[in-house]
Structure formats: structure tokens, C-alpha cells
Coordinates of C-alpha atoms and ligand atoms in Angstrom, one line a residue:
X26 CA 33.9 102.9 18.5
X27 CA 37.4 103.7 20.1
X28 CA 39.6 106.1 18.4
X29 CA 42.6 108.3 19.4
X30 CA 41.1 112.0 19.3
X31 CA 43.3 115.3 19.4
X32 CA 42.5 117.3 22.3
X33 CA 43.7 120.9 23.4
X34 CA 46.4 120.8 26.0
X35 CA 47.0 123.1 28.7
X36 CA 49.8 125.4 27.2
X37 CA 51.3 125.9 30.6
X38 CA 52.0 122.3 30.7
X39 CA 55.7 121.8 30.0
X40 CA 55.1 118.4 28.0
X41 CA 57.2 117.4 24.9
X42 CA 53.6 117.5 23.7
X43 CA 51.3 120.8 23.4
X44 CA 48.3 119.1 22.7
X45 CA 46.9 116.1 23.8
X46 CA 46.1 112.1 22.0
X47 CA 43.0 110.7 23.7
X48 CA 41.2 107.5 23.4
X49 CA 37.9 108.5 23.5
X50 CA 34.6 106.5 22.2
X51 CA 32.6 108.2 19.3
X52 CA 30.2 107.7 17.1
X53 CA 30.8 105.2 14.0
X54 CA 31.6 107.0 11.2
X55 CA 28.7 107.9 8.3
X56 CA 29.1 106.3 5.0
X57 CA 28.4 109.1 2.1
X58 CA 27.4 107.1 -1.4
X59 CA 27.8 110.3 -3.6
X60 CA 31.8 109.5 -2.7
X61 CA 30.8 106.1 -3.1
X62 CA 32.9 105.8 0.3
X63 CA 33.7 102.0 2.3
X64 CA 33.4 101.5 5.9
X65 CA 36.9 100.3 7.0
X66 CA 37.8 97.8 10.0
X67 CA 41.7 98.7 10.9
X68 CA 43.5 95.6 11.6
X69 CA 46.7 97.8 11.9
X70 CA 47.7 101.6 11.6
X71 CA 50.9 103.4 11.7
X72 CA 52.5 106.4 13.2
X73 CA 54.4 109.3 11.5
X74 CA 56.0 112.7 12.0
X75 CA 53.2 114.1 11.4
X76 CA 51.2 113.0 14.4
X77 CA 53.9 114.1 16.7
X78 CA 54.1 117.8 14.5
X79 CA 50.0 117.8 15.1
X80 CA 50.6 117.1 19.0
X81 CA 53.4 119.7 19.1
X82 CA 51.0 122.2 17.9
X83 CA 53.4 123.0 14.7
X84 CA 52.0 121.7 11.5
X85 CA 49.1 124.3 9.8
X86 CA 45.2 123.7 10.0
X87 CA 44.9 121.9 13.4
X88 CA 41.6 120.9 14.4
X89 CA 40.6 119.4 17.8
X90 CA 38.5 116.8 17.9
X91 CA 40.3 114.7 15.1
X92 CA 40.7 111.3 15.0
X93 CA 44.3 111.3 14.4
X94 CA 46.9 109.0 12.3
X95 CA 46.8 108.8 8.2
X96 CA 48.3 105.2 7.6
X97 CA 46.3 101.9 8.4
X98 CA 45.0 98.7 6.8
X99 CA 42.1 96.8 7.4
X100 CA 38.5 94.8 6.0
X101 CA 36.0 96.6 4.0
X102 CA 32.7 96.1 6.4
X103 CA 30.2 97.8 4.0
X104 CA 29.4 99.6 1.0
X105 CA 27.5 102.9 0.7
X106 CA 26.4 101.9 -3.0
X107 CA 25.2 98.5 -3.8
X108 CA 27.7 98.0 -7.1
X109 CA 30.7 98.0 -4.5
X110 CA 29.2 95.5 -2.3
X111 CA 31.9 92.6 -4.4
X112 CA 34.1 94.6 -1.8
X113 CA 32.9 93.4 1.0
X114 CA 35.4 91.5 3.0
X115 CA 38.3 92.3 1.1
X116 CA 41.9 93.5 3.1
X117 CA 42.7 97.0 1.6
X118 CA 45.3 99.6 2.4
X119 CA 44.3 103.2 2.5
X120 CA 45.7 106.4 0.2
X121 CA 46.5 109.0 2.3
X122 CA 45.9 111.6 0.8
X123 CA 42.8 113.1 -1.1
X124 CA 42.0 115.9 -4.1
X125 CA 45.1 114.5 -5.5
X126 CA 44.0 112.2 -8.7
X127 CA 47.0 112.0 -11.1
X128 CA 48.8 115.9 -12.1
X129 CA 52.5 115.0 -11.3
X130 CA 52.8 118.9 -10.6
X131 CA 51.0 118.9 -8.3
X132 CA 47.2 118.4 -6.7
X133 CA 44.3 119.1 -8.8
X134 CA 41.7 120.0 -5.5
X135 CA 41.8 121.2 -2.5
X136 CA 44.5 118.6 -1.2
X137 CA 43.7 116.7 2.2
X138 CA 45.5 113.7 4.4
X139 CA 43.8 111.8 6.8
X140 CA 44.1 112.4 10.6
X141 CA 43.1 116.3 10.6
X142 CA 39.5 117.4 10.3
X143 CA 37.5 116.9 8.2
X144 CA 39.3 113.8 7.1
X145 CA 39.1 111.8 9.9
X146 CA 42.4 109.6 10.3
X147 CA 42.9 105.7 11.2
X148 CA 43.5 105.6 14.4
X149 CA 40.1 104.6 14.9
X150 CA 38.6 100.8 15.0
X151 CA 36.8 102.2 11.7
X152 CA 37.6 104.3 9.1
X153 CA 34.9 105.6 6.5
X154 CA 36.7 106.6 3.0
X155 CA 35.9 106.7 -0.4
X156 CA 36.2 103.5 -2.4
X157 CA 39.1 105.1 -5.1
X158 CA 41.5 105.6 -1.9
X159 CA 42.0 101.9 -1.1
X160 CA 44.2 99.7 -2.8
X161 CA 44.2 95.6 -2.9
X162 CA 47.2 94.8 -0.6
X163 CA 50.6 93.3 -2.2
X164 CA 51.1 89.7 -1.3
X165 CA 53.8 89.6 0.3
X166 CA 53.3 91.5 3.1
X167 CA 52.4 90.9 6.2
X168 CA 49.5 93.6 8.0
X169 CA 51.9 95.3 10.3
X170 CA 54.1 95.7 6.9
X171 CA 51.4 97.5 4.7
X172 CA 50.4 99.5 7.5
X173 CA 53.7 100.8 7.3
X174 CA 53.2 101.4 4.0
X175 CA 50.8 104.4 2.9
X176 CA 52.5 108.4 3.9
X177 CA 55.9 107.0 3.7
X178 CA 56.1 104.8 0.7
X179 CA 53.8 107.0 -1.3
X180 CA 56.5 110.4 0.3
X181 CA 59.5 108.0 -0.8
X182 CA 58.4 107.5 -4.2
X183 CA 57.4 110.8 -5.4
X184 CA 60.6 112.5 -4.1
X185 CA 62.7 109.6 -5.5
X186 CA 61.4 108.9 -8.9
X187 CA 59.5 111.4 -9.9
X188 CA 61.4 114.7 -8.3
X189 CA 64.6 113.7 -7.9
X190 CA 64.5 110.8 -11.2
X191 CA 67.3 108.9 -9.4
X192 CA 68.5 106.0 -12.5
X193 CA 70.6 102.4 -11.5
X194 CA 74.3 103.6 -10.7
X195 CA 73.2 107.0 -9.5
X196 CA 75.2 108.0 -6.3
X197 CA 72.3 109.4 -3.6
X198 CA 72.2 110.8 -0.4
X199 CA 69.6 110.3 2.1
X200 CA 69.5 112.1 5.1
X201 CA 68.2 110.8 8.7
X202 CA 68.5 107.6 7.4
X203 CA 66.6 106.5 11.1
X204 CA 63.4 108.2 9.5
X205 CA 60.6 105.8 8.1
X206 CA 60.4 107.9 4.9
X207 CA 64.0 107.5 4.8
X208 CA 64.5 104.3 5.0
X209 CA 61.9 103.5 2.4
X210 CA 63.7 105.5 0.1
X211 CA 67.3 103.2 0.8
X212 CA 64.8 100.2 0.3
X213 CA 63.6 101.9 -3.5
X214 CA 67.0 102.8 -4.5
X215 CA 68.9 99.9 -3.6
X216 CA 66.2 98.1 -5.8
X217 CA 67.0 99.4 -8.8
X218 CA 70.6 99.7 -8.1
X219 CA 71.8 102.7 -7.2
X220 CA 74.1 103.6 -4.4
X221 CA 72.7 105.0 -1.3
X222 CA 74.6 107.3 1.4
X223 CA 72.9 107.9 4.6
X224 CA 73.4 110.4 7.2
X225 CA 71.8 109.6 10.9
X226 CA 72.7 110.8 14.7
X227 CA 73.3 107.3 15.4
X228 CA 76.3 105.1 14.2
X229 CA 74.1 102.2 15.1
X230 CA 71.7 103.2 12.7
X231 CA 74.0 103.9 9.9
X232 CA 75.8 100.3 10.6
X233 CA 72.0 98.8 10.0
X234 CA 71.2 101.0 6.8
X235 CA 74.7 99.4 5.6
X236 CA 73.1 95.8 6.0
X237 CA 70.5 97.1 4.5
X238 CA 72.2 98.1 1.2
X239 CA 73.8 101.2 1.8
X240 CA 77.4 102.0 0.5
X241 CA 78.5 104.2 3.5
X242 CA 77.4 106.6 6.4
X243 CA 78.2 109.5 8.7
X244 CA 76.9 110.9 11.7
X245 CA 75.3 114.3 11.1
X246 CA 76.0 115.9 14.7
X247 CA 79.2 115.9 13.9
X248 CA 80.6 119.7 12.1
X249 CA 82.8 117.9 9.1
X250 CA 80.3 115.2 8.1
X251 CA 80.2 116.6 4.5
X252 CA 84.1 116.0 4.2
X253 CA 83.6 112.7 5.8
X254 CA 81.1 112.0 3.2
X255 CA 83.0 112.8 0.2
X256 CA 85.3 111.0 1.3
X257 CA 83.3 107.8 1.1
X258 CA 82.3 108.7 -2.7
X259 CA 84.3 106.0 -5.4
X260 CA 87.0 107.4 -6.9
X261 CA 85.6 106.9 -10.5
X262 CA 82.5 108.8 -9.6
X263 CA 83.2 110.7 -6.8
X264 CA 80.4 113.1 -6.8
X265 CA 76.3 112.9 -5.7
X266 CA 73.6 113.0 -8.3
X267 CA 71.0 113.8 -6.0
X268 CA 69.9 114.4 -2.0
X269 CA 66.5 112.9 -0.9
X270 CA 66.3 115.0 2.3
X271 CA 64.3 115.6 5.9
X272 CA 66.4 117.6 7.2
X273 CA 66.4 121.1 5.6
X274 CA 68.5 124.0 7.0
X275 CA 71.8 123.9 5.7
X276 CA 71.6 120.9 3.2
X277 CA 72.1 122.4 0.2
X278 CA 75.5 124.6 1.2
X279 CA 76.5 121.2 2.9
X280 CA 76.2 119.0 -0.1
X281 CA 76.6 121.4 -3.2
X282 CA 80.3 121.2 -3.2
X283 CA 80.0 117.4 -4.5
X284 CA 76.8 117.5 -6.1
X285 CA 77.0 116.8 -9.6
X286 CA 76.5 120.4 -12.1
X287 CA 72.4 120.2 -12.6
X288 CA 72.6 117.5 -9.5
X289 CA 68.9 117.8 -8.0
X290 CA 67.8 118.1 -3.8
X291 CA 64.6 116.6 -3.3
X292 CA 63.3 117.7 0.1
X293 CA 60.1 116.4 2.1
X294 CA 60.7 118.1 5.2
X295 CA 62.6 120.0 7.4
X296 CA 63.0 118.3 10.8
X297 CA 66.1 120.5 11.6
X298 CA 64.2 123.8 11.0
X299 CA 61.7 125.4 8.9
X300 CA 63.6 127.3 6.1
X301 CA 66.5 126.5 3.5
X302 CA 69.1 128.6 2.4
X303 CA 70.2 128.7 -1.3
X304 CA 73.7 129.9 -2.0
X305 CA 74.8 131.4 -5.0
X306 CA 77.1 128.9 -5.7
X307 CA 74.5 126.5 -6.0
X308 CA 73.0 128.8 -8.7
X309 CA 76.0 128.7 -10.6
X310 CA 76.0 124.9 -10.6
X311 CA 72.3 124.6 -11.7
X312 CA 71.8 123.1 -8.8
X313 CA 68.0 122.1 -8.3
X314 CA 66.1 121.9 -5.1
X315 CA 62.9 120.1 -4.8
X316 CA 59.9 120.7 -2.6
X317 CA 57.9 116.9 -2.6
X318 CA 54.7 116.1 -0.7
X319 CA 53.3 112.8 -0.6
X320 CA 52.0 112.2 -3.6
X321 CA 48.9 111.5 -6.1
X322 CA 46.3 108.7 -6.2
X323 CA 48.3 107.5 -9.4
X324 CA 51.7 107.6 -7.7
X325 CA 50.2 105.4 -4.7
X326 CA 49.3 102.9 -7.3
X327 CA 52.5 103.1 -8.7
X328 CA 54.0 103.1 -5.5
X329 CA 52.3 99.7 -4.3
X330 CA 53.0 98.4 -7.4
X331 CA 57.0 99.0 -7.2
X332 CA 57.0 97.2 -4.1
X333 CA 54.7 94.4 -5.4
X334 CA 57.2 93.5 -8.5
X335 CA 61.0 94.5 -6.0
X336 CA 59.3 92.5 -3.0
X337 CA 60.2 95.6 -0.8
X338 CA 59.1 95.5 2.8
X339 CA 59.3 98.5 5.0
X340 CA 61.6 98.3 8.2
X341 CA 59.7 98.1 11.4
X342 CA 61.0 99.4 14.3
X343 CA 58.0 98.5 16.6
X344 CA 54.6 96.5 16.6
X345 CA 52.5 97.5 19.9
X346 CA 49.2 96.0 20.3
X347 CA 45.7 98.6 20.7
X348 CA 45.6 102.3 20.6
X349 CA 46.5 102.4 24.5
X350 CA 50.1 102.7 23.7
X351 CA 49.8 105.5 21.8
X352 CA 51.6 107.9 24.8
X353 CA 54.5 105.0 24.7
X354 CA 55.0 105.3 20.6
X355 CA 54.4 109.4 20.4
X356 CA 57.4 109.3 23.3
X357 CA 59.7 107.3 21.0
X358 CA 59.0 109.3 18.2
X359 CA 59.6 112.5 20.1
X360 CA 63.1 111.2 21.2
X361 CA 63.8 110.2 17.5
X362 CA 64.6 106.3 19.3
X363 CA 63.0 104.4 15.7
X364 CA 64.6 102.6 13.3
X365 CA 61.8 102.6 10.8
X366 CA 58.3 102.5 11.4
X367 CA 56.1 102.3 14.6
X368 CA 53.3 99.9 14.2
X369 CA 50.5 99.3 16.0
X370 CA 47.7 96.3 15.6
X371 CA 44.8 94.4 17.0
X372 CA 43.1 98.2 16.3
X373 CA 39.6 96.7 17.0
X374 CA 39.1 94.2 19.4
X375 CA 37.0 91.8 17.3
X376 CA 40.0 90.8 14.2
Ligands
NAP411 N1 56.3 116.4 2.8 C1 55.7 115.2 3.0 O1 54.9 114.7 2.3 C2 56.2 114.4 4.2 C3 55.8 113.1 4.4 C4 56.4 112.4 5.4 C5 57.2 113.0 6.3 N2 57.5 114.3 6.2 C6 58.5 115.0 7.1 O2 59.7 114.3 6.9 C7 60.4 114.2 8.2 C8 60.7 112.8 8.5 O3 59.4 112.1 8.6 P1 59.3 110.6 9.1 O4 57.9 110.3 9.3 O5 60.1 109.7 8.3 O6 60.0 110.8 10.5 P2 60.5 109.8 11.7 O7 60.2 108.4 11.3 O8 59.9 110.3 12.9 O9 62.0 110.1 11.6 C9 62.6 111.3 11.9 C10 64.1 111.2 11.6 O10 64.6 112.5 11.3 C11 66.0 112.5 11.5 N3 66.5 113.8 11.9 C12 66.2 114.5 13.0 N4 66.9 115.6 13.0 C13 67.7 115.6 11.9 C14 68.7 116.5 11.4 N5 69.0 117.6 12.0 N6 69.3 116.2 10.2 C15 69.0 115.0 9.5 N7 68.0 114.1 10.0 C16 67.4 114.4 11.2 C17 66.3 111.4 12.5 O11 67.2 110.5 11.9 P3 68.3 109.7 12.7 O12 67.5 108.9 13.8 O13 68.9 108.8 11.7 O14 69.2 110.7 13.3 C18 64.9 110.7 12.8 O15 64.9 109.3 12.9 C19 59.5 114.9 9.2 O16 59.9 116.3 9.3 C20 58.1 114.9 8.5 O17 57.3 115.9 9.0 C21 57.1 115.1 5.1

């Protein structure tokens, strides 16, 4: 089968990327019946940060020779065990993650995600997993939509209901709003009626995260966009309950000011470097901050099931069809062009 395969790059190369994504053809995968696992045709996968962190040579435990990309959807081919042959046929969306069952603290195994070794990802015509990862699809999506789904919903969800506990009429911040966590999380909090406030580089972006529900926006490059922010808070509440951030760096001296005493700073990553800092002053105002990664089994059930009963769909910023584009999306991603998601189907020539 095809399947996009991390290979070593030349370090001397001066690419964006260190390491390189190549279509290669391997073997199918092995099904495993004491995991009970599925054999999985993608009809669609998805990219995230992630991919382009792997590529870069910056996120921890690389190994060559993966089949890269953790989001995808498809149709169960076969069973490894004879009870979950019913299965056959059936369109499923894929958790993730794995050794995470239900602990809201935190993972109770060794935790894994798809797309590093040796959890092979889905960018691959197949994908072999075990049968408790996948997930009926909810209605109302289309394929390219619940391919979009998986890291970022399941990301969104943990750091916005169960870390940061955001309630209807909560003022929120959420930075990088051009992210596809990020814009997942203004799709979950608009839902339930809270109000969002989005940072981004880009006013066009903000201007579309306001059609999308947001109350207001500024543009993070520039020096006094926490002043500009406050600024947009109402007057009867004019202070933030919490920060669902991807930033990192600075966020917490940049926001504690008109955080609520006790208000809380959910962080899932740290795109604008790889440390925090914590001031005093946010100690004296009980300020909490957050670490939140991905999320359980259970929350991914959750998860689907929020956007089943609110009708969310994620925003898509592209749809490119076969793994040949790959080079094309990783680009984009690099240059941080998305608005949402970037979407790729017709994985295996045959669907
Ligand atoms: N912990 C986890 O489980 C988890 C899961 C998913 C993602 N992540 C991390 O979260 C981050 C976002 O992931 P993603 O997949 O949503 O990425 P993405 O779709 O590639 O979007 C990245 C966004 O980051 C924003 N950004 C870049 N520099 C920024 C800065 N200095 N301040 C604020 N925002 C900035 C940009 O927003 P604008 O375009 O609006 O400027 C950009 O669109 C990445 O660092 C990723 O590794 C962590």
C-alpha cells in the first residue's frame, strides 16, 4: 500500500523541513487479535502541527520510518477476531491517541498517538488499530469534516471543559484563533454560550472568527494587544475567566492583569516558544495555568458526542486530493497560511 513515511533529511539542507515526508509503498499492515485490532481503509486524513513539529525534527521520540499523520476516517475492511466481524463495512473515525482509557488526570499506560513508531499513523491507504479506538461517525458530517475531527476536537475539549471548565456567559480568550485546535475550541464555546476573544496575526482571520461567533479580536504581533483587548471586554464584566492557549511564552504576564482572581490558563502548546513564565503576581491572584494534551478514550467519546447533539462542524481551510500533495499542505502549514484544518481525501485509490 502507499503511505507517507518519515525519512531522515540531510541536515545540511537549508529546508523549512529537517526531515523528510515520503510516499513510499510498504507492506499492509498486520492485524493483532489479542488487541482485537480492525483493518482500516482511509477515505480521508488530516494534518496537524504535529506533522510539521515531527518534520522539523522538534517534537521528542522521533522515529524514521513512520507512517506519519494521527487523524483520518475510513471503512473497516476486516476483523482480526470473528465476534467484530458485524464491523465490517462500517465508516469509523479513529482516537488518536492510545494507553489513555478514562483517568481525567491523566493517562493510565504508557501514552501513544498515531503517526510515530510504533503506532503507525493514517497517512496510509490502511490503517490497522484496535477496535476500542474507533468511533461510529456523527451524522452530520461530511468525510472531509470528521477527518478534521480526531487531535483537534478531542485537544479542544479536554482543555475547554475539563481543564479550563469554561460555563455559558464565561468571557474566554483563545489565542491563534487561525489554528485548527483553536478554532474548534470558538466552535465548543460559542455552543454553549460563552463569549470568545481571539487573538491571530491576521485581521482577516480575526474578521472570519467574528462570523463565526466571536465577540472581538486583536492582532498578536502587535506590542499593546493586551490593552487592545481589554478594551473590547463589556463593561459589566470586564474581565476573562479563562485563556485556552497555543501560544505559550508570555501569556500569562500578558493576560493576568484582566484575568479574573482564581481565573484559569489552559495551555496545549507553545508555538511561540518552549517555556512559560509565571509572575508573582499571578500567584497572588490564584491564578491557574494548565498543561492539557489531547485527551482520554472517554473524553473522545464525549467529544464526538458534543458535536453530535451542537451540530458542530470543524472549519476547513483546504481539501487536496491523494497523499501526493503532502509537500504542498506541510508548506502551508509551515507558513501558518490555514484557517482551520487541511484535509486531504481520495487516500486509497479504490473509494
Ligand atoms: N498538547 C496537545 O495535545 C496538542 C494538540 C494539538 C496541537 N498542539 C499544539 O498546539 C499548537 C497549535 O496546533 P494546531 O494543530 O492547531 O496548529 P495549526 O493549525 O498549524 O495552527 C497554528 C496557529 O498558531 C498560531 N500562532 C503562531 N504563532 C503564534 C503566536 N506567537 N501567538 C499566538 N498564536 C500563534 C497561528 O495563528 P494565526 O494564524 O491566527 O496567527 C497559527 O494559525 C501547536 O504548537 C501544536 O503543536 C498540542
Amino acid at each position: 500500500m502507499k503511505a507517507l513515511i518519515l525519512q531522515k533529511g540531510d541536515e545540511k539542507e537549508n529546508n523549512s523541513f529537517k526531515h523528510q515526508a515520503v510516499l513510499s509503498e510498504i507492506p499492509l499492515p498486520a492485524l493483532n487479535p489479542d488487541n482485537d485490532d480492525v483493518l482500516i481503509r482511509l477515505q480521508a486524513v488530516a494534518f496537524n502541527h504535529r506533522d510539521a513539529w515531527i518534520r522539523k525534527g522538534l517534537y521528542s521520540g522521533l522515529q524514521f520510518n513512520s507512517v506519519l499523520g494521527s487523524d483520518g476516517v475510513g471503512i473497516v475492511q476486516e476483523t482480526s477476531r470473528s465476534e467484530s466481524s458485524h464491523l465490517v463495512g462500517q465508516q469509523v473515525v479513529i482516537n488518536p491517541g492510545s494507553g489513555w482509557e478514562k483517568n481525567p488526570i491523566g493517562p493510565e499506560n504508557e501514552f501513544g498517538i498515531l503517526g510515530l513508531l510504533p503506532l503507525p499513523g493514517t497517512f496510509a491507504e490502511y490503517i490497522a488499530v484496535p477496535r476500542a479506538e474507533i468511533f461510529p461517525v456523527p451524522d452530520h458530517l461530511s468525510v472531509a469534516e470528521a477527518a478534521a475531527l480526531p487531535l483537534a476536537g478531542l485537544t479542544a475539549f479536554r482543555a475547554t471543559f475539563t481543564k479550563a471548565n469554561v460555563q455559558p456567559g464565561d468571557n474566554v480568550l483563545i489565542t491563534g484563533i487561525g489554528g485548527g485546535v483553536a478554532l474548534i475550541v470558538l466552535s465548543f464555546i460559542s455552543s454553549i454560550g460563552a463569549n470568545a476573544y481571539v487573538t491571530s496575526s491576521d485581521e482577516s482571520k480575526i474578521k472570519k472568527a467574528i462570523e463565526l461567533g466571536a465577540k472581538g479580536g486583536v492582532n498578536y504581533k502587535e506590542d499593546q494587544w493586551p490593552k487592545k483587548l481589554k478594551a473590547l471586554l463589556p463593561n459589566d464584566r470586564p474581565f476573562l475567566d479563562s485563556v485556552i492557549d497555543s501560544a505559550g511564552g508570555e501569556i500569562v504576564s500578558q493576560t493576568m492583569k484582566f484575568l479574573r482572581p482564581g481565573g484559569i490558563i489552559t495551555c496545549y502548546g507553545m508555538t511561540s516558544g518552549s517555556s512559560v513564565s509565571f509572575p508573582m503576581l499571578a500567584v497572588l491572584k490564584n491564578i491557574e495555568f494548565k498543561g492539557s494534551t489531547m485527551g482520554s478514550r472517554e473524553e473522545f467519546g464525549r467529544m464526538l458526542n458534543f458535536v453530535k447533539e451542537k451540530k458542530i462542524k470543524p472549519v476547513i481551510s483546504g481539501i487536496w486530493h491523494g497523499l501526493e500533495n503532502a509537500s504542498e499542505i506541510f508548506e502551508i502549514m509551515n507558513r501558518g497560511k490555514q484557517f482551520g484544518k487541511l484535509v486531504v481525501e481520495n487516500i486509497s485509490p479504490k473509494l
